[in-house]
Amino acid sequence: MSKAGTIIYRTISRKISAKRLLSLAAIVAAVQMALCVGASAQIKMNIVGPGSQLSSIAVSGLKSLSGDDNHDVSGNFVAILDRDLELSGYFRLISPHAYIEDPQQSGYELGQFNFADWHSINADFLVKGAVTVSGQNVQLTALLYDVAQQRRMMGKNFNGSMADVPRMARRFADALLLATTGQQGPFDTMLAFVSTGGGRFKEIYTQTIDGQNLYRLTDNPTINLFPSLDKNVNSLLYLSYKSGQPELYLADLKRKLETRIETRRGVIIGGALSPDGQRIVAAVENGGATNLYLLDKDGNELRELTHTSGINVSPAFSWDGSMIAFTSDRSGTPQIYVMPLSGGTARRVTYKGDYNTTPAFSPKGDRIAYQSRSGGRFEIFVIPVGGGEPAQVTDGIGSNESPSWSPDGRYLAFSSTRGGNSRIYLVMVQSGKIISALTEGKGNDTSPAWSWWLGD
Amino acid sequence: MTLLQRGRGGWVTRGARLARIGAMVVLVGALAAGCSSKSKPVQGPTASQMGENGIGGNTSSLKDLQNGTLGANSGGPLSDIHFGYNTYNIEPQDGAVLKANASWLQAHPQTRVQVEGHCDERGSEDYNLALGAKRAQSAKDYLVTLGVPESRISTISYGKELPLCTEHDEDCWAQNRRDHFVVQQ
């Protein structure tokens, strides 16, 4: 896994009311306890954000209150948190070699350690915490401090098993981004993608954004494409040639069962799963024409969505389930269209470029990311759903395809051949900064699908 | 409902077939997966139709991929035709190729043919699947006008998934924009 690239931002200071901070913190409902800031009416803090300089952060080890004598839990938590903070594009991690104090000797609560030890190594932010391990049970507390203000910004208590520690780190990273940027981070999520994994066959994989828990969903020596997830991450829809011809399969990730989706309309060559997991938009080919149909999850047809003699593919749901975006050649070239699922006509969104495809709705539903062909390669663009000027996100290196939004709307995962083999990369939408590859790239990794937050 | 134990967790396709799970199973607990005992018939080409050589020796491109022979298969009685970039109309020079293919099919009335539509790499996967379907349909329509019964011709698109040639240049792209004809018993 490659390390994050260096990104330069400018630090800005902003005044934020404690009341607003509290309300923002309340959004993170996933964790048992939120310890919030003191009650001063106006507090000054460092806000990090796009266009600002990287903030420096020190992630100290967790103090073992009991049972983590070898600091395995601490090491696991810190490694995942470090990786997520790197991937966020907001932080510069201060090397532990620079740390002055020993976390096992000092305390982790306010007043139990010396802020000067952290100020002197230029830390803007500090993470400290403690852990109690008893058998397989882990109780973990992590706290975020503003070093300059000598103030506790946020704290979380977690209780779970050893296997839950990486998720504790991801949830803390998400809460840390909420506290420092005003918006929850996107790390307690899942990435589905297609990979040849060093072999000849495209298979569906899932992993976390930070590269853990690599899991191979399909194992058939054919072709598997287009993973699509529902909002609860219960189901994954994909296209497979495992029967000898292309068909859609809806996999129940928890029960480990899958259903083949069939329609009398023709051969299904693509599809997308609705956010509620109950409906599917299938691209169905018949007599050379490919049209979109709304099906229920058992394959019963609910509505014919397009009716042309040409090509209608690449369906993508908005996260509220009310709209789809898709690609159609009805104008003579592949272009992006949107359409309400309740019925109504398709509206063309893209007019620049002669090959625009693979649309994806932003979480708020106000923008569409897509790939546009330029000189034999593709670039990722973002355009307002209502139409307007497309903004190029990628940088002209390699071919950049299949954008998928993070649930917080700040990032896109996309596939790129910039390093040779196709891999999944992370880019910040607003700045266009390519942060890091997310996949190992043993083979060709394509078609990323970034899930919603996993929740409880 | 029958419970099947499938080692490290197994996916059971309801009414269809099994797909094995890879080794990196981390999902909690579930080692058993339920499966309906009723099976729906699998539609479309069966594994034997896809997998075995036709009498002429043409094999499906997916089988060629599985055998590691994709791009090496030049035998068989039916010849490929080729397309321009992002088009699916039959090129004039391919009319003679299709006539020869149609003559062979008419001389072997017990056979069926599957037309595979393929694309070059310069397009998205999903759009190319639809474009490949258009290309396969174009050849099917042409063969039908030459008198081959429609019932003997099936189509399948592989989009850009099964390139004969993997260089990133026009020579290679031109080879990959093709219809391939697989003779089936």
JSON list of C-alpha atoms in Angstrom, two decimals, chain A residues 57-203:
[
{"chain": "A", "resi": 57, "resn": "ILE", "atom": "CA", "xyz": [-1.10, 15.84, 14.33]},
{"chain": "A", "resi": 58, "resn": "ALA", "atom": "CA", "xyz": [0.54, 13.53, 16.83]},
{"chain": "A", "resi": 59, "resn": "VAL", "atom": "CA", "xyz": [-1.16, 10.23, 17.55]},
{"chain": "A", "resi": 60, "resn": "SER", "atom": "CA", "xyz": [0.22, 9.03, 20.84]},
{"chain": "A", "resi": 61, "resn": "GLY", "atom": "CA", "xyz": [-0.02, 5.39, 21.88]},
{"chain": "A", "resi": 62, "resn": "LEU", "atom": "CA", "xyz": [-2.88, 4.29, 24.09]},
{"chain": "A", "resi": 63, "resn": "LYS", "atom": "CA", "xyz": [-2.03, 3.96, 27.76]},
{"chain": "A", "resi": 64, "resn": "SER", "atom": "CA", "xyz": [-2.60, 0.40, 28.92]},
{"chain": "A", "resi": 65, "resn": "LEU", "atom": "CA", "xyz": [-4.79, 0.58, 32.02]},
{"chain": "A", "resi": 66, "resn": "SER", "atom": "CA", "xyz": [-4.63, -3.20, 32.10]},
{"chain": "A", "resi": 67, "resn": "GLY", "atom": "CA", "xyz": [-4.22, -6.11, 29.74]},
{"chain": "A", "resi": 68, "resn": "ASP", "atom": "CA", "xyz": [-2.48, -4.44, 26.79]},
{"chain": "A", "resi": 69, "resn": "ASP", "atom": "CA", "xyz": [1.01, -5.05, 28.10]},
{"chain": "A", "resi": 70, "resn": "ASN", "atom": "CA", "xyz": [2.49, -5.65, 24.65]},
{"chain": "A", "resi": 71, "resn": "HIS", "atom": "CA", "xyz": [0.58, -2.64, 23.27]},
{"chain": "A", "resi": 72, "resn": "ASP", "atom": "CA", "xyz": [-0.92, -4.73, 20.48]},
{"chain": "A", "resi": 73, "resn": "VAL", "atom": "CA", "xyz": [-4.31, -3.03, 20.71]},
{"chain": "A", "resi": 74, "resn": "SER", "atom": "CA", "xyz": [-2.66, 0.36, 20.90]},
{"chain": "A", "resi": 75, "resn": "GLY", "atom": "CA", "xyz": [-0.47, -0.42, 17.89]},
{"chain": "A", "resi": 76, "resn": "ASN", "atom": "CA", "xyz": [-3.41, -1.66, 15.86]},
{"chain": "A", "resi": 77, "resn": "PHE", "atom": "CA", "xyz": [-5.57, 1.36, 16.73]},
{"chain": "A", "resi": 78, "resn": "VAL", "atom": "CA", "xyz": [-2.80, 3.87, 16.01]},
{"chain": "A", "resi": 79, "resn": "ALA", "atom": "CA", "xyz": [-1.80, 2.25, 12.70]},
{"chain": "A", "resi": 80, "resn": "ILE", "atom": "CA", "xyz": [-5.35, 2.36, 11.32]},
{"chain": "A", "resi": 81, "resn": "LEU", "atom": "CA", "xyz": [-5.97, 5.88, 12.64]},
{"chain": "A", "resi": 82, "resn": "ASP", "atom": "CA", "xyz": [-2.67, 7.10, 11.15]},
{"chain": "A", "resi": 83, "resn": "ARG", "atom": "CA", "xyz": [-3.55, 5.65, 7.76]},
{"chain": "A", "resi": 84, "resn": "ASP", "atom": "CA", "xyz": [-7.04, 7.18, 7.79]},
{"chain": "A", "resi": 85, "resn": "LEU", "atom": "CA", "xyz": [-5.67, 10.58, 8.80]},
{"chain": "A", "resi": 86, "resn": "GLU", "atom": "CA", "xyz": [-3.16, 10.39, 5.95]},
{"chain": "A", "resi": 87, "resn": "LEU", "atom": "CA", "xyz": [-5.93, 9.46, 3.52]},
{"chain": "A", "resi": 88, "resn": "SER", "atom": "CA", "xyz": [-8.05, 12.38, 4.68]},
{"chain": "A", "resi": 89, "resn": "GLY", "atom": "CA", "xyz": [-5.63, 14.75, 3.00]},
{"chain": "A", "resi": 90, "resn": "TYR", "atom": "CA", "xyz": [-5.88, 17.22, 5.92]},
{"chain": "A", "resi": 91, "resn": "PHE", "atom": "CA", "xyz": [-3.05, 16.12, 8.19]},
{"chain": "A", "resi": 92, "resn": "ARG", "atom": "CA", "xyz": [0.68, 15.69, 8.44]},
{"chain": "A", "resi": 93, "resn": "LEU", "atom": "CA", "xyz": [1.53, 12.97, 10.93]},
{"chain": "A", "resi": 94, "resn": "ILE", "atom": "CA", "xyz": [4.35, 13.74, 13.30]},
{"chain": "A", "resi": 95, "resn": "SER", "atom": "CA", "xyz": [6.70, 10.79, 13.60]},
{"chain": "A", "resi": 96, "resn": "PRO", "atom": "CA", "xyz": [6.54, 9.02, 16.98]},
{"chain": "A", "resi": 97, "resn": "HIS", "atom": "CA", "xyz": [10.35, 9.33, 17.09]},
{"chain": "A", "resi": 98, "resn": "ALA", "atom": "CA", "xyz": [9.83, 13.01, 17.82]},
{"chain": "A", "resi": 99, "resn": "TYR", "atom": "CA", "xyz": [7.52, 12.40, 20.76]},
{"chain": "A", "resi": 100, "resn": "ILE", "atom": "CA", "xyz": [8.97, 13.49, 24.08]},
{"chain": "A", "resi": 101, "resn": "GLU", "atom": "CA", "xyz": [6.69, 11.82, 26.61]},
{"chain": "A", "resi": 102, "resn": "ASP", "atom": "CA", "xyz": [6.00, 8.12, 27.10]},
{"chain": "A", "resi": 103, "resn": "PRO", "atom": "CA", "xyz": [2.25, 7.50, 26.89]},
{"chain": "A", "resi": 104, "resn": "GLN", "atom": "CA", "xyz": [2.54, 4.62, 29.35]},
{"chain": "A", "resi": 105, "resn": "GLN", "atom": "CA", "xyz": [4.04, 6.93, 31.96]},
{"chain": "A", "resi": 106, "resn": "SER", "atom": "CA", "xyz": [1.97, 10.05, 31.46]},
{"chain": "A", "resi": 107, "resn": "GLY", "atom": "CA", "xyz": [-1.80, 10.38, 31.71]},
{"chain": "A", "resi": 108, "resn": "TYR", "atom": "CA", "xyz": [-4.27, 10.88, 28.91]},
{"chain": "A", "resi": 109, "resn": "GLU", "atom": "CA", "xyz": [-6.85, 13.11, 30.56]},
{"chain": "A", "resi": 110, "resn": "LEU", "atom": "CA", "xyz": [-6.62, 16.88, 30.58]},
{"chain": "A", "resi": 111, "resn": "GLY", "atom": "CA", "xyz": [-4.19, 17.94, 33.30]},
{"chain": "A", "resi": 112, "resn": "GLN", "atom": "CA", "xyz": [-2.39, 14.58, 33.39]},
{"chain": "A", "resi": 113, "resn": "PHE", "atom": "CA", "xyz": [0.18, 15.45, 30.73]},
{"chain": "A", "resi": 114, "resn": "ASN", "atom": "CA", "xyz": [2.18, 18.42, 29.60]},
{"chain": "A", "resi": 115, "resn": "PHE", "atom": "CA", "xyz": [0.98, 20.27, 26.49]},
{"chain": "A", "resi": 116, "resn": "ALA", "atom": "CA", "xyz": [4.46, 21.82, 26.19]},
{"chain": "A", "resi": 117, "resn": "ASP", "atom": "CA", "xyz": [5.82, 18.37, 25.22]},
{"chain": "A", "resi": 118, "resn": "TRP", "atom": "CA", "xyz": [3.54, 18.49, 22.18]},
{"chain": "A", "resi": 119, "resn": "HIS", "atom": "CA", "xyz": [3.73, 22.20, 21.45]},
{"chain": "A", "resi": 120, "resn": "SER", "atom": "CA", "xyz": [7.51, 21.95, 21.24]},
{"chain": "A", "resi": 121, "resn": "ILE", "atom": "CA", "xyz": [7.29, 19.42, 18.39]},
{"chain": "A", "resi": 122, "resn": "ASN", "atom": "CA", "xyz": [4.82, 21.69, 16.57]},
{"chain": "A", "resi": 123, "resn": "ALA", "atom": "CA", "xyz": [1.76, 19.51, 16.97]},
{"chain": "A", "resi": 124, "resn": "ASP", "atom": "CA", "xyz": [-1.47, 21.33, 16.15]},
{"chain": "A", "resi": 125, "resn": "PHE", "atom": "CA", "xyz": [-3.54, 18.39, 17.32]},
{"chain": "A", "resi": 126, "resn": "LEU", "atom": "CA", "xyz": [-2.89, 15.49, 19.67]},
{"chain": "A", "resi": 127, "resn": "VAL", "atom": "CA", "xyz": [-4.65, 12.15, 20.07]},
{"chain": "A", "resi": 128, "resn": "LYS", "atom": "CA", "xyz": [-4.25, 10.36, 23.38]},
{"chain": "A", "resi": 129, "resn": "GLY", "atom": "CA", "xyz": [-6.15, 7.55, 24.96]},
{"chain": "A", "resi": 130, "resn": "ALA", "atom": "CA", "xyz": [-6.25, 4.47, 27.10]},
{"chain": "A", "resi": 131, "resn": "VAL", "atom": "CA", "xyz": [-7.21, 0.86, 26.77]},
{"chain": "A", "resi": 132, "resn": "THR", "atom": "CA", "xyz": [-8.33, -1.93, 29.07]},
{"chain": "A", "resi": 133, "resn": "VAL", "atom": "CA", "xyz": [-8.16, -5.45, 27.70]},
{"chain": "A", "resi": 134, "resn": "SER", "atom": "CA", "xyz": [-9.77, -8.34, 29.52]},
{"chain": "A", "resi": 135, "resn": "GLY", "atom": "CA", "xyz": [-9.83, -11.56, 27.56]},
{"chain": "A", "resi": 136, "resn": "GLN", "atom": "CA", "xyz": [-11.27, -10.71, 24.17]},
{"chain": "A", "resi": 137, "resn": "ASN", "atom": "CA", "xyz": [-13.04, -7.62, 25.49]},
{"chain": "A", "resi": 138, "resn": "VAL", "atom": "CA", "xyz": [-11.56, -4.22, 24.74]},
{"chain": "A", "resi": 139, "resn": "GLN", "atom": "CA", "xyz": [-12.56, -0.94, 26.38]},
{"chain": "A", "resi": 140, "resn": "LEU", "atom": "CA", "xyz": [-10.94, 1.93, 24.61]},
{"chain": "A", "resi": 141, "resn": "THR", "atom": "CA", "xyz": [-11.01, 5.68, 25.17]},
{"chain": "A", "resi": 142, "resn": "ALA", "atom": "CA", "xyz": [-9.56, 8.10, 22.65]},
{"chain": "A", "resi": 143, "resn": "LEU", "atom": "CA", "xyz": [-9.36, 11.88, 23.01]},
{"chain": "A", "resi": 144, "resn": "LEU", "atom": "CA", "xyz": [-8.53, 14.69, 20.61]},
{"chain": "A", "resi": 145, "resn": "TYR", "atom": "CA", "xyz": [-6.72, 17.76, 21.96]},
{"chain": "A", "resi": 146, "resn": "ASP", "atom": "CA", "xyz": [-6.09, 21.17, 20.47]},
{"chain": "A", "resi": 147, "resn": "VAL", "atom": "CA", "xyz": [-2.48, 21.72, 21.51]},
{"chain": "A", "resi": 148, "resn": "ALA", "atom": "CA", "xyz": [-2.34, 25.51, 21.04]},
{"chain": "A", "resi": 149, "resn": "GLN", "atom": "CA", "xyz": [-5.55, 26.03, 23.01]},
{"chain": "A", "resi": 150, "resn": "GLN", "atom": "CA", "xyz": [-4.65, 23.30, 25.52]},
{"chain": "A", "resi": 151, "resn": "ARG", "atom": "CA", "xyz": [-8.19, 22.09, 25.19]},
{"chain": "A", "resi": 152, "resn": "ARG", "atom": "CA", "xyz": [-10.00, 18.82, 24.77]},
{"chain": "A", "resi": 153, "resn": "MET", "atom": "CA", "xyz": [-11.98, 18.90, 21.50]},
{"chain": "A", "resi": 154, "resn": "MET", "atom": "CA", "xyz": [-13.60, 15.51, 21.35]},
{"chain": "A", "resi": 155, "resn": "GLY", "atom": "CA", "xyz": [-13.55, 12.12, 23.00]},
{"chain": "A", "resi": 156, "resn": "LYS", "atom": "CA", "xyz": [-15.01, 8.69, 22.38]},
{"chain": "A", "resi": 157, "resn": "ASN", "atom": "CA", "xyz": [-15.41, 5.55, 24.45]},
{"chain": "A", "resi": 158, "resn": "PHE", "atom": "CA", "xyz": [-15.55, 2.24, 22.64]},
{"chain": "A", "resi": 159, "resn": "ASN", "atom": "CA", "xyz": [-16.38, -1.20, 23.94]},
{"chain": "A", "resi": 160, "resn": "GLY", "atom": "CA", "xyz": [-15.98, -4.32, 21.83]},
{"chain": "A", "resi": 161, "resn": "SER", "atom": "CA", "xyz": [-13.85, -7.29, 20.95]},
{"chain": "A", "resi": 162, "resn": "MET", "atom": "CA", "xyz": [-10.28, -7.43, 19.71]},
{"chain": "A", "resi": 163, "resn": "ALA", "atom": "CA", "xyz": [-11.59, -7.73, 16.16]},
{"chain": "A", "resi": 164, "resn": "ASP", "atom": "CA", "xyz": [-13.48, -4.46, 16.55]},
{"chain": "A", "resi": 165, "resn": "VAL", "atom": "CA", "xyz": [-10.36, -2.36, 17.23]},
{"chain": "A", "resi": 166, "resn": "PRO", "atom": "CA", "xyz": [-9.80, -1.35, 13.56]},
{"chain": "A", "resi": 167, "resn": "ARG", "atom": "CA", "xyz": [-13.40, -0.14, 13.36]},
{"chain": "A", "resi": 168, "resn": "MET", "atom": "CA", "xyz": [-12.93, 1.82, 16.60]},
{"chain": "A", "resi": 169, "resn": "ALA", "atom": "CA", "xyz": [-10.02, 3.56, 14.87]},
{"chain": "A", "resi": 170, "resn": "ARG", "atom": "CA", "xyz": [-12.10, 4.29, 11.75]},
{"chain": "A", "resi": 171, "resn": "ARG", "atom": "CA", "xyz": [-14.97, 5.67, 13.80]},
{"chain": "A", "resi": 172, "resn": "PHE", "atom": "CA", "xyz": [-12.58, 7.81, 15.77]},
{"chain": "A", "resi": 173, "resn": "ALA", "atom": "CA", "xyz": [-11.02, 9.07, 12.53]},
{"chain": "A", "resi": 174, "resn": "ASP", "atom": "CA", "xyz": [-14.50, 9.96, 11.23]},
{"chain": "A", "resi": 175, "resn": "ALA", "atom": "CA", "xyz": [-15.30, 11.80, 14.49]},
{"chain": "A", "resi": 176, "resn": "LEU", "atom": "CA", "xyz": [-11.89, 13.51, 14.42]},
{"chain": "A", "resi": 177, "resn": "LEU", "atom": "CA", "xyz": [-12.65, 14.92, 10.97]},
{"chain": "A", "resi": 178, "resn": "LEU", "atom": "CA", "xyz": [-16.02, 16.11, 12.22]},
{"chain": "A", "resi": 179, "resn": "ALA", "atom": "CA", "xyz": [-14.33, 17.91, 15.11]},
{"chain": "A", "resi": 180, "resn": "THR", "atom": "CA", "xyz": [-11.60, 19.48, 12.98]},
{"chain": "A", "resi": 181, "resn": "THR", "atom": "CA", "xyz": [-13.33, 20.11, 9.64]},
{"chain": "A", "resi": 182, "resn": "GLY", "atom": "CA", "xyz": [-17.00, 20.27, 10.57]},
{"chain": "A", "resi": 183, "resn": "GLN", "atom": "CA", "xyz": [-17.78, 17.20, 8.50]},
{"chain": "A", "resi": 184, "resn": "GLN", "atom": "CA", "xyz": [-17.71, 13.53, 9.45]},
{"chain": "A", "resi": 185, "resn": "GLY", "atom": "CA", "xyz": [-14.94, 11.49, 7.84]},
{"chain": "A", "resi": 186, "resn": "PRO", "atom": "CA", "xyz": [-15.65, 8.69, 5.35]},
{"chain": "A", "resi": 187, "resn": "PHE", "atom": "CA", "xyz": [-13.58, 5.85, 6.79]},
{"chain": "A", "resi": 188, "resn": "ASP", "atom": "CA", "xyz": [-16.07, 3.60, 8.57]},
{"chain": "A", "resi": 189, "resn": "THR", "atom": "CA", "xyz": [-17.18, 2.40, 5.16]},
{"chain": "A", "resi": 190, "resn": "MET", "atom": "CA", "xyz": [-16.40, -0.26, 2.59]},
{"chain": "A", "resi": 191, "resn": "LEU", "atom": "CA", "xyz": [-15.01, -0.27, -0.91]},
{"chain": "A", "resi": 192, "resn": "ALA", "atom": "CA", "xyz": [-16.18, -2.83, -3.46]},
{"chain": "A", "resi": 193, "resn": "PHE", "atom": "CA", "xyz": [-14.24, -3.15, -6.69]},
{"chain": "A", "resi": 194, "resn": "VAL", "atom": "CA", "xyz": [-13.27, -5.46, -9.52]},
{"chain": "A", "resi": 195, "resn": "SER", "atom": "CA", "xyz": [-9.80, -6.94, -9.68]},
{"chain": "A", "resi": 196, "resn": "THR", "atom": "CA", "xyz": [-7.97, -9.48, -11.78]},
{"chain": "A", "resi": 197, "resn": "GLY", "atom": "CA", "xyz": [-5.79, -10.03, -8.70]},
{"chain": "A", "resi": 198, "resn": "GLY", "atom": "CA", "xyz": [-2.85, -11.22, -10.73]},
{"chain": "A", "resi": 199, "resn": "GLY", "atom": "CA", "xyz": [-4.90, -13.75, -12.70]},
{"chain": "A", "resi": 200, "resn": "ARG", "atom": "CA", "xyz": [-6.86, -13.57, -15.93]},
{"chain": "A", "resi": 201, "resn": "PHE", "atom": "CA", "xyz": [-10.32, -13.23, -14.47]},
{"chain": "A", "resi": 202, "resn": "LYS", "atom": "CA", "xyz": [-12.14, -10.19, -13.13]},
{"chain": "A", "resi": 203, "resn": "GLU", "atom": "CA", "xyz": [-13.55, -10.95, -9.68]}
]
